[in-house]
Short mmCIF file of C-alpha atoms and ligand atoms in Angstrom, two decimals:
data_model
loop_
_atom_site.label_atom_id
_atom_site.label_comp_id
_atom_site.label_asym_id
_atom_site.label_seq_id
_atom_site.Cartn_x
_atom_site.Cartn_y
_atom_site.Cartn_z
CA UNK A 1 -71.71 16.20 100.18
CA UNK A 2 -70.34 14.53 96.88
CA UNK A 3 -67.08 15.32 95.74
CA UNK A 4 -67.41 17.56 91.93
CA UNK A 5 -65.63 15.34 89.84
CA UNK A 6 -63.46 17.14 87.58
CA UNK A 7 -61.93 16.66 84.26
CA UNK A 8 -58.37 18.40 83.62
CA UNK A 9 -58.46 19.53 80.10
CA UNK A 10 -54.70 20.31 78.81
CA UNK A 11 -51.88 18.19 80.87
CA UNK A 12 -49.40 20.36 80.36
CA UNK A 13 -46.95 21.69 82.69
CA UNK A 14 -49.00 23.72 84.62
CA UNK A 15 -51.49 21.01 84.86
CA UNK A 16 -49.27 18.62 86.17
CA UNK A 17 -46.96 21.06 88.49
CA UNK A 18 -50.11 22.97 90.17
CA UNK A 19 -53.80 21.41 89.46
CA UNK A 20 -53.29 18.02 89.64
CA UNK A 21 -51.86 18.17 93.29
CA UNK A 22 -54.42 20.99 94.37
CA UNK A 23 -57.17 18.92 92.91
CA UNK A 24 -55.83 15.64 94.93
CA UNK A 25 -55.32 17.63 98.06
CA UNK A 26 -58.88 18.96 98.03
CA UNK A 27 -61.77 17.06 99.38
CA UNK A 28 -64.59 19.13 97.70
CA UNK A 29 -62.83 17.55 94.36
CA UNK A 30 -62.24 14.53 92.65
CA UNK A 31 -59.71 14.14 89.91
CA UNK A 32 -62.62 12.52 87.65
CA UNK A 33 -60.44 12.11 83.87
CA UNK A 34 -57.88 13.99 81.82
CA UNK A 35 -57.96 15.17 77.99
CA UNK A 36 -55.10 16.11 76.30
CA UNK A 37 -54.33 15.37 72.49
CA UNK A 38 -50.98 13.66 72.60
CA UNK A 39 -50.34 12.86 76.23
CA UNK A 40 -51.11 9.87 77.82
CA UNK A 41 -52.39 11.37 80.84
CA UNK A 42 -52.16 10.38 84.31
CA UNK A 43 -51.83 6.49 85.83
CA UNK A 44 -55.11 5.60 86.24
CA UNK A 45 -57.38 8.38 85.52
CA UNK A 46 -59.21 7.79 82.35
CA UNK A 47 -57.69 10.06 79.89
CA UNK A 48 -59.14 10.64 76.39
CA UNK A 49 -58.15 12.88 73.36
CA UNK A 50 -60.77 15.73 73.52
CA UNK A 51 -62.97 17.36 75.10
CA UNK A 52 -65.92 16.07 73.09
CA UNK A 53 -64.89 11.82 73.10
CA UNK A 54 -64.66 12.71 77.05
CA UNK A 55 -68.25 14.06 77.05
CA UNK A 56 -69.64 10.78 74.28
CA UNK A 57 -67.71 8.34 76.45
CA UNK A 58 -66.22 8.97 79.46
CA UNK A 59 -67.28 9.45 83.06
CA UNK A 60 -69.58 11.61 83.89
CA UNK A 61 -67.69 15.30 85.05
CA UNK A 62 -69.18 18.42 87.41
CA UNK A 63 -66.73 20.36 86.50
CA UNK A 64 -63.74 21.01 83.89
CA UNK A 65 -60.27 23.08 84.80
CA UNK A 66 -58.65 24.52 81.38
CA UNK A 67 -55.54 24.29 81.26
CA UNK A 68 -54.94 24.74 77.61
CA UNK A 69 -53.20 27.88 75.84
CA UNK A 70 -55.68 30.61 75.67
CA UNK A 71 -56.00 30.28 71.75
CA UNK A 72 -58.10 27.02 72.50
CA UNK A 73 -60.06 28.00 75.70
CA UNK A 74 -63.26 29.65 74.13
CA UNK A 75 -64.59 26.57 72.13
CA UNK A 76 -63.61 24.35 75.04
CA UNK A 77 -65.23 26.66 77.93
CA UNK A 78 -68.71 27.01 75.20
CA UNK A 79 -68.74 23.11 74.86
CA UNK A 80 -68.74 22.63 78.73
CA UNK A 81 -71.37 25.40 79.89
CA UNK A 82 -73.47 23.69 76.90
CA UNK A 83 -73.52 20.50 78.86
CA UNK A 84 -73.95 22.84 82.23
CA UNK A 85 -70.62 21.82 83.33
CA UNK A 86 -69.08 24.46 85.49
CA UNK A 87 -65.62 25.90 83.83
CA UNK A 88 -62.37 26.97 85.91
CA UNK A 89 -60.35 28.99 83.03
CA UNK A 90 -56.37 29.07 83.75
CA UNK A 91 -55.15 32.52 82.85
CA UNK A 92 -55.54 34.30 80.87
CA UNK A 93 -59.04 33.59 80.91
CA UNK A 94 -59.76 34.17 76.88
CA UNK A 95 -57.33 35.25 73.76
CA UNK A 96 -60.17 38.33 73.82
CA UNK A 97 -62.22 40.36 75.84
CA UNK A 98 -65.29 39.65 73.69
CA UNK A 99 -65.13 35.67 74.26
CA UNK A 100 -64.82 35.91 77.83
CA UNK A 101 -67.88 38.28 78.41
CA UNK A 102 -69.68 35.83 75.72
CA UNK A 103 -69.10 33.12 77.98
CA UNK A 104 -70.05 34.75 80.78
CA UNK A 105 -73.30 35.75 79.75
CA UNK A 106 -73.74 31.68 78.63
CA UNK A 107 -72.64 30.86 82.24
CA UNK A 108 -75.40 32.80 83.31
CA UNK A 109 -77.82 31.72 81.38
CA UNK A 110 -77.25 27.86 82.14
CA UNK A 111 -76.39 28.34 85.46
CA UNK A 112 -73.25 26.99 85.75
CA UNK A 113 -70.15 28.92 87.66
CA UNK A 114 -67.54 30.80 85.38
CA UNK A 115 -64.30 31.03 87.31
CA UNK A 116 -61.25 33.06 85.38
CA UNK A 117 -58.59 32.38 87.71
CA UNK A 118 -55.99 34.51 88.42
CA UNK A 119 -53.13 32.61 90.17
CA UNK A 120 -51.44 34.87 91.45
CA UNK A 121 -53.75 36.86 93.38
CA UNK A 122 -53.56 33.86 95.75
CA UNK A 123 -49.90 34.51 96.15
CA UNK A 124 -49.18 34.93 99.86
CA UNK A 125 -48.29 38.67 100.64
CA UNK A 126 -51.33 39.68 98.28
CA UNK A 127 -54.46 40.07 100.58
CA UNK A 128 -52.02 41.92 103.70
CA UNK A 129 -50.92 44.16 100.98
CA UNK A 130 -53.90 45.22 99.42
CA UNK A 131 -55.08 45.55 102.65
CA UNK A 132 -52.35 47.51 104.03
CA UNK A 133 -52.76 49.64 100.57
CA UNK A 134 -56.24 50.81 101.15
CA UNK A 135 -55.64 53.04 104.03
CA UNK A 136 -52.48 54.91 101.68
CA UNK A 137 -52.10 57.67 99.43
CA UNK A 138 -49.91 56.01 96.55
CA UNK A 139 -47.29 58.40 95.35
CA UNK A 140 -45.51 56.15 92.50
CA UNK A 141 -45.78 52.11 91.61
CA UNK A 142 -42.82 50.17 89.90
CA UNK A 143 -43.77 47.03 88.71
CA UNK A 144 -40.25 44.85 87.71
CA UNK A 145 -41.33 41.53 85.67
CA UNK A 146 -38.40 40.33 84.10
CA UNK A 147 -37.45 36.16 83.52
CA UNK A 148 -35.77 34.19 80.95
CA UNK A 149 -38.28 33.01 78.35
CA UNK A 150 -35.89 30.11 77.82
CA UNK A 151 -36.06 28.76 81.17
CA UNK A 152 -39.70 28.87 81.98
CA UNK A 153 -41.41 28.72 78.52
CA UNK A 154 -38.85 26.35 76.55
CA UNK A 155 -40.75 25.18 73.28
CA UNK A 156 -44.09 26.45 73.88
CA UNK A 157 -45.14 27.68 70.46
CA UNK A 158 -48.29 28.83 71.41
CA UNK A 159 -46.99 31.45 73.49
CA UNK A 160 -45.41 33.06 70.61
CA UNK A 161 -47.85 33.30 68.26
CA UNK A 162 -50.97 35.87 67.92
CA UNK A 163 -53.25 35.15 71.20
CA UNK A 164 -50.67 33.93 73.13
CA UNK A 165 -49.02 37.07 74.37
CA UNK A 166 -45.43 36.59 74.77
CA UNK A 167 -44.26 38.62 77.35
CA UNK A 168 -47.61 39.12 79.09
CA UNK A 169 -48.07 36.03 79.22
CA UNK A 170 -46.01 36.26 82.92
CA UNK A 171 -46.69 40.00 82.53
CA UNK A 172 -50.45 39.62 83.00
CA UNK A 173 -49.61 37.76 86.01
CA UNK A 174 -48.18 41.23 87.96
CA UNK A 175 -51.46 43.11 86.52
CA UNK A 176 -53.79 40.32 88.12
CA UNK A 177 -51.96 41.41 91.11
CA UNK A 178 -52.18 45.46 90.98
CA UNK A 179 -55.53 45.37 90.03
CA UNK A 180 -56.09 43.66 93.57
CA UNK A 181 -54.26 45.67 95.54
CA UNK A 182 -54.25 49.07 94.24
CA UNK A 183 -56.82 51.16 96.07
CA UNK A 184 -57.54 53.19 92.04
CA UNK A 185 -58.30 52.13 88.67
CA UNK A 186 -55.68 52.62 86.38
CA UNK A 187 -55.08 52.85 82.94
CA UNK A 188 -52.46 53.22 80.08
CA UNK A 189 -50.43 56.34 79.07
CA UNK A 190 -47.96 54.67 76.78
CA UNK A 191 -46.49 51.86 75.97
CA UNK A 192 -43.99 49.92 73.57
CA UNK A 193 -44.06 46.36 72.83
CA UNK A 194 -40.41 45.10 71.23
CA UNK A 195 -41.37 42.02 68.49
CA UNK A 196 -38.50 39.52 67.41
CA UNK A 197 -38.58 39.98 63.95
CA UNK A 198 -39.44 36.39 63.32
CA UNK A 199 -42.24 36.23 66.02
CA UNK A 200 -45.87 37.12 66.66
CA UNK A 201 -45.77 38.60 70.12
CA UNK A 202 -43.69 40.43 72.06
CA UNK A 203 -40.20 39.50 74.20
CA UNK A 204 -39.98 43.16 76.15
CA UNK A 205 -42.53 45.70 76.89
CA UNK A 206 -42.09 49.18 78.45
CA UNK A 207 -45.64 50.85 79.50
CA UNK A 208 -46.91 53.78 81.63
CA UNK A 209 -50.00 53.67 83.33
CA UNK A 210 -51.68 56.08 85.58
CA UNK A 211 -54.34 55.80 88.02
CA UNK A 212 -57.40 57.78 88.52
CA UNK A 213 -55.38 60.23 91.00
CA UNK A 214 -52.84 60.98 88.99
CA UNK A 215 -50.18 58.48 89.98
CA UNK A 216 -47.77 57.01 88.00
CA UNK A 217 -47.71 53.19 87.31
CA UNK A 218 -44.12 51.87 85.49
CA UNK A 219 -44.05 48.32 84.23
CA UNK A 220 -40.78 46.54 82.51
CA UNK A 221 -41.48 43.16 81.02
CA UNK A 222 -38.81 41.73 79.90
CA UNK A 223 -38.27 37.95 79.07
CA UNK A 224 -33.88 38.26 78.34
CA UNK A 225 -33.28 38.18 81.92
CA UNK A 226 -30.55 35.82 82.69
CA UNK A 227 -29.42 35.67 85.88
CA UNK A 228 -31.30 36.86 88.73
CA UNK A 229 -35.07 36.90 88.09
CA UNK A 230 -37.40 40.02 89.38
CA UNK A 231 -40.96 39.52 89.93
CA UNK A 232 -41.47 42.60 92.08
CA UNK A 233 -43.84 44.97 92.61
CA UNK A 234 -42.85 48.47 94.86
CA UNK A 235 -45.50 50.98 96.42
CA UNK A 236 -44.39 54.25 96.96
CA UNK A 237 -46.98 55.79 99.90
CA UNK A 238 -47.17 58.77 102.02
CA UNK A 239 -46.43 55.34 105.14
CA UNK A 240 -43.56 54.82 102.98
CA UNK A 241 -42.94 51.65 100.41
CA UNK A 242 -44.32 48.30 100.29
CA UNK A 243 -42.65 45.86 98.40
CA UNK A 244 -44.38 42.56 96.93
CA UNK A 245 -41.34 39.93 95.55
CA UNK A 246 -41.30 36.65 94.17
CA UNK A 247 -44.34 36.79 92.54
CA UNK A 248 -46.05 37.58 95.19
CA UNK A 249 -45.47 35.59 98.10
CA UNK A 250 -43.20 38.04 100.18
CA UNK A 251 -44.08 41.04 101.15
CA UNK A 252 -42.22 43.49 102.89
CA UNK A 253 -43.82 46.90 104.24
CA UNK A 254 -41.72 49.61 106.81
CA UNK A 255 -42.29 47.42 109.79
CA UNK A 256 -40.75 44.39 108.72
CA UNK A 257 -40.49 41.39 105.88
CA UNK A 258 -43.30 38.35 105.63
CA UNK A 259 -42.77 35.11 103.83
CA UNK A 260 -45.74 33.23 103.25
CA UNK A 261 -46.19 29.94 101.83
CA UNK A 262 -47.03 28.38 98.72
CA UNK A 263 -50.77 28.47 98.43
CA UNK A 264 -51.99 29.70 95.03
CA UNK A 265 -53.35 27.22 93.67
CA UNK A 266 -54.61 25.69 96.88
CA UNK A 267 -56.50 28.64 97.32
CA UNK A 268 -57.54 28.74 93.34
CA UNK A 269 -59.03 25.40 93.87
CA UNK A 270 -60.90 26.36 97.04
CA UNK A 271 -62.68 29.35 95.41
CA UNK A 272 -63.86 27.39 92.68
CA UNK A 273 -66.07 24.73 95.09
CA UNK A 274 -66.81 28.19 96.89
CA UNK A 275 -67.87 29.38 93.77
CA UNK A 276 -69.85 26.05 92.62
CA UNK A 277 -71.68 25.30 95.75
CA UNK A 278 -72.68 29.16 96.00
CA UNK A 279 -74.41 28.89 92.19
CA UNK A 280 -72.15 31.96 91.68
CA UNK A 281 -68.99 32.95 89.21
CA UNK A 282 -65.87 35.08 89.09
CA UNK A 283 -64.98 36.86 86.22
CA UNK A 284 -63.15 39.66 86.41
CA UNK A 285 -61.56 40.68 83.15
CA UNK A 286 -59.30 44.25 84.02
CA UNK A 287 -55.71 42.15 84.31
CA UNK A 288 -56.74 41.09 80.73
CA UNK A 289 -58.08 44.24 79.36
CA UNK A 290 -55.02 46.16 80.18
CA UNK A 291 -53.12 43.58 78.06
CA UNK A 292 -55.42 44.46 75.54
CA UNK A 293 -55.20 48.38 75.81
CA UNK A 294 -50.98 47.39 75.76
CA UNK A 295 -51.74 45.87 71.94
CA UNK A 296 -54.63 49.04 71.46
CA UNK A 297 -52.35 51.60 71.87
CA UNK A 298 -48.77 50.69 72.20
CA UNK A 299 -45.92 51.13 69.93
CA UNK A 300 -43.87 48.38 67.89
CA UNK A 301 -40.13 47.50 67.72
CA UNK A 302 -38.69 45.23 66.30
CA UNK A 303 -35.53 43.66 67.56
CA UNK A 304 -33.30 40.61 66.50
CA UNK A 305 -34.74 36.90 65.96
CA UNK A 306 -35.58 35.35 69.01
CA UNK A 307 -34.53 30.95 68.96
CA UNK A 308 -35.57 28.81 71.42
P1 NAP B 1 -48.26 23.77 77.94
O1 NAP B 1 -47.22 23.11 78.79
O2 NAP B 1 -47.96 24.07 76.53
O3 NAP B 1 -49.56 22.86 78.03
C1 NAP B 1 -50.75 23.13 77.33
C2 NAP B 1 -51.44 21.81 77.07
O4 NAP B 1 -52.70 22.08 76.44
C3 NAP B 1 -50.66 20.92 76.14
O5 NAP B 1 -50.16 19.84 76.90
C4 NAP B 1 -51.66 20.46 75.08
O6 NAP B 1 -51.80 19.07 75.08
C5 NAP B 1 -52.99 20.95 75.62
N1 NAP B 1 -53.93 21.32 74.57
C6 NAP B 1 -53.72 22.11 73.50
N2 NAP B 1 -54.85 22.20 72.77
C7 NAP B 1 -55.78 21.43 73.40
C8 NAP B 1 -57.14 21.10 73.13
N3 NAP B 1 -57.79 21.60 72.08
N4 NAP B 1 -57.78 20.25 73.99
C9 NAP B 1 -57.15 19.75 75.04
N5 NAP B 1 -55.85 20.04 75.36
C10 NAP B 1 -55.19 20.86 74.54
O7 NAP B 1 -48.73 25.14 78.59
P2 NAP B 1 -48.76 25.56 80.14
O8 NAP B 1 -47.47 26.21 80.49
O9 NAP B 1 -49.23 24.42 80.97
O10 NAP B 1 -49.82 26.74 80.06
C11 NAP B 1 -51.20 26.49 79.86
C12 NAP B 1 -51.98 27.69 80.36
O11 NAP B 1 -51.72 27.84 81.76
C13 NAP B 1 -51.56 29.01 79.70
O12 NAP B 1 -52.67 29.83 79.50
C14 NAP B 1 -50.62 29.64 80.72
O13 NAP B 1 -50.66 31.06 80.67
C15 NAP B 1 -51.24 29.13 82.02
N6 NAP B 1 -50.25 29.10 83.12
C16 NAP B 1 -49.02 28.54 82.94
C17 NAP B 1 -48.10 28.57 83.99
C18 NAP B 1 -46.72 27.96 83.87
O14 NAP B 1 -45.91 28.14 84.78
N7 NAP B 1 -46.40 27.21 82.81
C19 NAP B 1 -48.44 29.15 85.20
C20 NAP B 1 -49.73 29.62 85.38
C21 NAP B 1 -50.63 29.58 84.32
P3 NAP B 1 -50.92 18.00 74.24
O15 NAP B 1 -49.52 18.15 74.77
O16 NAP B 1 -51.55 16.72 74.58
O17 NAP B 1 -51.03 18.44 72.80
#
């Protein structure tokens, strides 16, 4: 079978720390061109400056990963089912709910696959817990996201402004996760969202959720961590706690502590030819719509100035 050729659109740093190598290391793809406005791209792959001089006059693509900020995606993601080119979206898959079903329903229609990825549902220790969770009763959940904004989103402007959802920007990243693993939908009580006063989206958010039996979700975001970083999620259960760290990728339950590897993206990659060759797509939007019902409902703060 043909490899899809795929274009990359958006060589950024996620493009060039995850997709690139999970594109190269997959045989059901080949890295076909890059677009990107003001990078040069990668040694030789053609590389042009959008999305529409690739599609006038450069090779011919299967496929498109976008790997832009979310503020971009929709008109990108419309352009490419137009053509009938299938469309991997990085998270989070829209800057609103309404694009994403929109394009959806387009996907459909041409029959080209959809995929909104969410990354970190491929994290190692994610499928053992969620399947470890669906035999539980869950008593309590304490989700713990909290990084420096200064080490792992230095001079991204995007995320700051309306669309790109500061803090949930990571934050969205734990809700991809208890979506998938939590055996109960869950929704928001409460929430607060803390705004720098000279910024468009939020630094810290504080928000209560609870699930369709009654149990208590907690999530701190927070993005002034110095120091040691927390990407943890803990299950209280009546088999007593599971604890997902590290994003993800260990997970330790009563009987002991797994590390898994690195795979996300690997496994991203391999869901999307799954996807393509199956004339299906993925779109699941809850991770996102929470994130939404956090701006719905929440309260504001403002705190100081935040400077790169
Ligand atoms: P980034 O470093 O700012 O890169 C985004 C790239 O998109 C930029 O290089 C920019 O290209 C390009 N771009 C902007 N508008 C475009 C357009 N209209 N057409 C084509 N390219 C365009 O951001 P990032 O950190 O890689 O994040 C990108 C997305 O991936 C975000 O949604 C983020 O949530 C997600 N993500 C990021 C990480 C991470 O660790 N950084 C992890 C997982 C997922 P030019 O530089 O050429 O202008």
């Amino acid at each position: 079978m043909d490899p899809i050729r795929i274009a990359i659109i958006g060589i950024g740093k996620i493009a060039r720390d995850q997709h690139v190598p999970a594109i190269r290391g997959n045989s059901a793809f080949s890295l076909a061109a890059t677009v990107s406005p003001h990078d040069a791209g990668l040694d030789g792959v053609p590389h042009h400056a959008s999305l529409d001089e690739l599609l006038e006059q450069g090779p011919a693509v299967d496929a498109v990963a976008l790997c832009t900020p979310p503020q971009v995606r929709y008109d990108l993601a419309a352009q490419a089912l137009a053509k009938g080119i299938h469309v991997f979206l990085e998270k989070p898959p829209g800057a609103t709910l309404a694009e994403v079903a929109a394009l959806s329903a387009r996907a459909d229609k041409v029959g080209a696959s959809l995929f909104a990825a969410w990354h970190s549902r491929f994290a190692a220790g994610v499928a053992p817990a969620r399947a470890w969770l669906a035999e539980r009763r869950i008593d309590k959940v304490s989700i713990i996201w909290r990084e420096d904004v200064r080490v792992w989103h230095p001079g991204q402007a995007w995320i700051w402004q309306p669309g790109g959802l500061g803090v949930f920007d990571p934050g969205i990243n734990a809700l991809s996760i208890a979506t998938h693993i939590l055996p109960r939908p869950f929704f928001l009580k409460d929430a607060t969202l803390v705004l720098p006063e000279n910024r468009a989206a939020p630094i810290a958010a504080d928000m209560l959720f609870r699930d369709t039996a009654g149990a208590e979700i907690h999530m701190d975001l927070d993005w002034r961590q110095t120091g040691p970083q927390s990407w943890d999620i803990i299950v209280e259960t009546d088999a007593g706690p599971l604890k997902l760290s590290h994003g993800g990728a260990v997970l330790s339950l009563p009987s002991g502590t797994e590390h898994g590897e690195d795979i996300e993206y690997a496994g991203l990659y391999s869901r999307f030819a799954t996807l393509i060759r199956g004339g299906r797509s993925d779109v699941d939007t809850d991770p996102l719509r929470l994130v939404a019902d956090a701006f719905l409902r929440g309260k504001r703060e403002t705190t100081d100035a935040f400077h790169d």
